[in-house]
XYZ file of N, CA and C in Angstrom:
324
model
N 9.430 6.031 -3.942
C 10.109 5.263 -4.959
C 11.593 5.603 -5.003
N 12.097 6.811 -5.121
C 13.114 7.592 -4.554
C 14.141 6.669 -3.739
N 13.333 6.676 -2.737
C 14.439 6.006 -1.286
C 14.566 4.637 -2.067
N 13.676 3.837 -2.181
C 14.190 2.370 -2.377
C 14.718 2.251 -3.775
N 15.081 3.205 -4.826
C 15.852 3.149 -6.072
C 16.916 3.414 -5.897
N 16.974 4.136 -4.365
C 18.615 4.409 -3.951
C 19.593 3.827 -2.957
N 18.492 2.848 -2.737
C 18.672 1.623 -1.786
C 19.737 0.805 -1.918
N 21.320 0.174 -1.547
C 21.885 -1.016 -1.843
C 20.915 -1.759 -1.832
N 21.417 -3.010 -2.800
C 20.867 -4.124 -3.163
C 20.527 -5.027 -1.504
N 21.506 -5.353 -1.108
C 21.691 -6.048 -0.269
C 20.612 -5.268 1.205
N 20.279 -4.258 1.153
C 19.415 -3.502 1.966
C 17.954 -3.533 1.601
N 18.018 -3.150 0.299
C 16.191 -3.443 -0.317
C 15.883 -4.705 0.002
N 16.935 -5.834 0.010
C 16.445 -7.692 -0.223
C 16.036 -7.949 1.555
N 16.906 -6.591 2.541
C 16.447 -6.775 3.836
C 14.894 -6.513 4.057
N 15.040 -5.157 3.975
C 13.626 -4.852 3.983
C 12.426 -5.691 3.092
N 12.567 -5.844 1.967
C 11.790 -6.904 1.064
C 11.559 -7.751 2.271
N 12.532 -8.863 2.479
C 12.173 -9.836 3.417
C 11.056 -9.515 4.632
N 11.470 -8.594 5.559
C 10.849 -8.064 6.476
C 8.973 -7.901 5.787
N 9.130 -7.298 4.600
C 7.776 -7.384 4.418
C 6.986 -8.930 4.122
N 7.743 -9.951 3.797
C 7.268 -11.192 3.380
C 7.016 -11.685 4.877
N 8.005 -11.216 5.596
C 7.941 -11.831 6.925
C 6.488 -11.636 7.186
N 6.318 -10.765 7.504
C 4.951 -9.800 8.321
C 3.885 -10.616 7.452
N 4.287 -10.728 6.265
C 2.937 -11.029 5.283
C 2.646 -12.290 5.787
N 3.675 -12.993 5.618
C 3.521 -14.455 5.915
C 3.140 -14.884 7.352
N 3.456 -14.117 8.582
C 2.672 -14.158 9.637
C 1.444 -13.619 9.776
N 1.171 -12.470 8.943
C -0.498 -12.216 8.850
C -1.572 -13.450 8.132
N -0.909 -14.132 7.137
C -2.021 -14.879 6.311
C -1.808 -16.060 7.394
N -0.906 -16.827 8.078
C -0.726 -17.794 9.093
C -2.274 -17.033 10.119
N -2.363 -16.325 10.350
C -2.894 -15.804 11.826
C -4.336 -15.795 10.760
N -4.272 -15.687 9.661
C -6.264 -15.532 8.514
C -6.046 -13.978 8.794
N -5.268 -12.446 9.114
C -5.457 -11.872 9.125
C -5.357 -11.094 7.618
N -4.741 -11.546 7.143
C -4.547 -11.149 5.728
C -5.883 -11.485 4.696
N -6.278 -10.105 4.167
C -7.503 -10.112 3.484
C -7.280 -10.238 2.150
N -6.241 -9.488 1.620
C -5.442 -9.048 1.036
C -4.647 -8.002 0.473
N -3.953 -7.855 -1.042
C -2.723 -6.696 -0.647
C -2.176 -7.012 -2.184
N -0.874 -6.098 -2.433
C -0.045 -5.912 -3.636
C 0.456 -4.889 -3.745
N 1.952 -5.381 -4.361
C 2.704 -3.671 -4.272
C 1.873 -3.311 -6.059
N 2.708 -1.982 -5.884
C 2.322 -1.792 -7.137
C 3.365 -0.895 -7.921
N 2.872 -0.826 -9.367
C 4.567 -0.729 -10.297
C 4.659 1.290 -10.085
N 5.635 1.454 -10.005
C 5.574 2.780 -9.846
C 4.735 3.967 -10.300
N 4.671 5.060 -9.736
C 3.686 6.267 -9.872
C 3.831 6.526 -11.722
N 5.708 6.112 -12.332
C 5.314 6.629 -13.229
C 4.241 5.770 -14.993
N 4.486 5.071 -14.109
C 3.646 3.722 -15.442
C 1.850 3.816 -14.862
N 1.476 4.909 -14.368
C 0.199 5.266 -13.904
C -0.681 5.967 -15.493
N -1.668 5.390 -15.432
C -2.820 6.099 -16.195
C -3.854 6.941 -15.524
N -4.272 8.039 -15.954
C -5.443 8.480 -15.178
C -6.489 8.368 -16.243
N -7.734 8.222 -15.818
C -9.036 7.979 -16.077
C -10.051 9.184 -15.900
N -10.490 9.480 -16.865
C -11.805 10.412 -16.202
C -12.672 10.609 -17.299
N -14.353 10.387 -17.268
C -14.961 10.093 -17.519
C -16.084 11.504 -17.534
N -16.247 12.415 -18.503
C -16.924 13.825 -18.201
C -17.924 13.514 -20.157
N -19.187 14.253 -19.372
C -20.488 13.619 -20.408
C -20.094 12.826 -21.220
N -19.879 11.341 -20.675
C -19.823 9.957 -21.239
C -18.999 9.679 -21.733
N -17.816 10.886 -21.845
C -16.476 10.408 -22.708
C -15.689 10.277 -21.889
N -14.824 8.946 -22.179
C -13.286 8.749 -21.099
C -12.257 9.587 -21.697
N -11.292 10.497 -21.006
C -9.595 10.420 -21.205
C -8.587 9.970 -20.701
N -8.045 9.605 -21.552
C -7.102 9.135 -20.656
C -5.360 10.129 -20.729
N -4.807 9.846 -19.545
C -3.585 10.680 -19.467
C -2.802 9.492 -19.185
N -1.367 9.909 -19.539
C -0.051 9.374 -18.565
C 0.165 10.252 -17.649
N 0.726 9.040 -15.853
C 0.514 9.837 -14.964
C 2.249 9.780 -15.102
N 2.328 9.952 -13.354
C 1.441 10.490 -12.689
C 1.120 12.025 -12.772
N -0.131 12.265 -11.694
C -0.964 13.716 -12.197
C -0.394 14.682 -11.492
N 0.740 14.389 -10.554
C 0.955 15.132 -9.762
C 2.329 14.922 -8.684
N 3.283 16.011 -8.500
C 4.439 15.299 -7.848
C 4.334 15.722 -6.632
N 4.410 14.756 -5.612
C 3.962 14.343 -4.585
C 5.444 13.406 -3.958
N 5.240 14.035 -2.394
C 6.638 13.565 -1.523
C 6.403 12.297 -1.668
N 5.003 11.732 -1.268
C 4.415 10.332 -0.900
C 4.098 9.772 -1.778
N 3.866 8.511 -1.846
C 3.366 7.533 -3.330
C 2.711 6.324 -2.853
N 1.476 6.203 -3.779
C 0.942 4.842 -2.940
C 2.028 3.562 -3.440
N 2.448 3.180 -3.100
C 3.352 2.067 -3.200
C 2.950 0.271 -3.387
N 2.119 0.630 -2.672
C 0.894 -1.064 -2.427
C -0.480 -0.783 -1.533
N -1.077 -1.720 -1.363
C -1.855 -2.115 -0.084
C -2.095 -3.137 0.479
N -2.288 -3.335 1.651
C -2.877 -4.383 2.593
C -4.061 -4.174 2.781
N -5.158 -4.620 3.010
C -6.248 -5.456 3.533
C -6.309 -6.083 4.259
N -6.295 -5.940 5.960
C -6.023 -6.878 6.986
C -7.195 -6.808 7.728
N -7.962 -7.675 8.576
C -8.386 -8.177 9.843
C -8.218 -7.656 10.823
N -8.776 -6.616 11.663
C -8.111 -6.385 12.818
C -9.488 -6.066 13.590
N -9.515 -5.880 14.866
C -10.519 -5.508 15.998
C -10.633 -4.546 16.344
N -9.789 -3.189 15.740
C -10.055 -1.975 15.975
C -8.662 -1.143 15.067
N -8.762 0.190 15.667
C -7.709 0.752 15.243
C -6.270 0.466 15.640
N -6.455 0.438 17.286
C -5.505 -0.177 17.783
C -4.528 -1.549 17.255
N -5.194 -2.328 17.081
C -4.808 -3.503 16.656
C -4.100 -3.205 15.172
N -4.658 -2.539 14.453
C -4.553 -2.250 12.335
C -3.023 -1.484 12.976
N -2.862 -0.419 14.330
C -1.775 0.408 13.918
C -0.658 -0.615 14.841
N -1.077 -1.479 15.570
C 0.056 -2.252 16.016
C 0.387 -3.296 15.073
N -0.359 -3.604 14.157
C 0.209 -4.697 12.879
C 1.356 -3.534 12.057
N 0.445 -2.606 11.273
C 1.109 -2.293 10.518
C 2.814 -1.271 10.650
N 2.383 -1.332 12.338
C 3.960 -0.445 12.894
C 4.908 -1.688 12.264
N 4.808 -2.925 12.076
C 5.697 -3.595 11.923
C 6.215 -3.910 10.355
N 5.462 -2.964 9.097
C 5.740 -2.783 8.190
C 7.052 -1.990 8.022
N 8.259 -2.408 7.205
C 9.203 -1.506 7.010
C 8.939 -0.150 6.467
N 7.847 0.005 5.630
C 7.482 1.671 5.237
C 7.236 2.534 6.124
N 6.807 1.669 7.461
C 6.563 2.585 8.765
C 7.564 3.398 9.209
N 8.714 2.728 9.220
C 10.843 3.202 9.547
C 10.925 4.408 8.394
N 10.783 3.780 7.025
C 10.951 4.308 6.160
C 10.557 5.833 5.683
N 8.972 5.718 5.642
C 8.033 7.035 4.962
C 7.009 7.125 5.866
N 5.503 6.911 5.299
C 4.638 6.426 5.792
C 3.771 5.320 5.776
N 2.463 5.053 6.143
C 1.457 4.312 5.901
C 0.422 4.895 6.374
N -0.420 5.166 6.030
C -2.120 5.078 5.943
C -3.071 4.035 6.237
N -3.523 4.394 7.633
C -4.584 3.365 7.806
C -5.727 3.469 8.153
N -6.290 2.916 7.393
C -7.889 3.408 7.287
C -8.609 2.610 7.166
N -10.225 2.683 7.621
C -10.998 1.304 7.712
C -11.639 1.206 6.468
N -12.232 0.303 6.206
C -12.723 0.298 4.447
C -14.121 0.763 4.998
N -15.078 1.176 3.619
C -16.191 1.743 3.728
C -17.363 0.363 3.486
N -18.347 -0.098 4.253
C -18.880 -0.896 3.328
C -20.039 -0.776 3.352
N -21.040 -0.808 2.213
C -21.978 -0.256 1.770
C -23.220 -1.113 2.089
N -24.197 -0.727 2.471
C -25.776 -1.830 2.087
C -26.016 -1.847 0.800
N -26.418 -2.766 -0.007
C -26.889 -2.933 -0.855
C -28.782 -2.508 -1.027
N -29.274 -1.861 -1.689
C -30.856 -1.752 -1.654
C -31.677 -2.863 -1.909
């Protein structure tokens, strides 16, 4: 959050673009499952739920170099493919990204 609060204007609206770009060629191609940024670490709630009672906190819980920032949900045929899409994300230049396959469950 850091880097892009310290971003010129005219530099964030680059990168911004770059991500619409990518987006907009993933949902063209049906690879786009879906995705959303999200509002910063510090407007975070935590949740936790111990013998049946919820608490809740203001986050975030913890200061951390990295921040989830958004996600994608994409289509791809392997790993290969998920890390050659998402090299073309500007967070890739930037920080990082995380890519990982989703888990999906049988139902009983």
């Amino acid at each position: 959050e850091k880097l892009f609060d310290a971003m010129p204007k005219d530099e964030f609206d680059r990168v911004l673009g770059e991500y619409f770009a990518v987006d907009e060629d993933l949902r063209r191609r049906g690879q786009m499952l879906g995705g959303q940024a999200l509002q910063p670490a510090s407007t975070a709630t935590l949740l936790r739920v111990r013998d049946g009672r919820a608490s809740l906190t203001d986050g975030p819980y913890i200061e951390t170099k990295e921040q989830l920032g958004g996600f994608m949900l994409i289509e791809a045929r392997d790993l290969d493919e998920a890390v050659a899409i998402m090299s073309r994300i500007p967070t890739a230049r930037l920080g990082c990204i995380e890519v990982r396959p989703i888990l999906e469950f049988e139902r009983p």
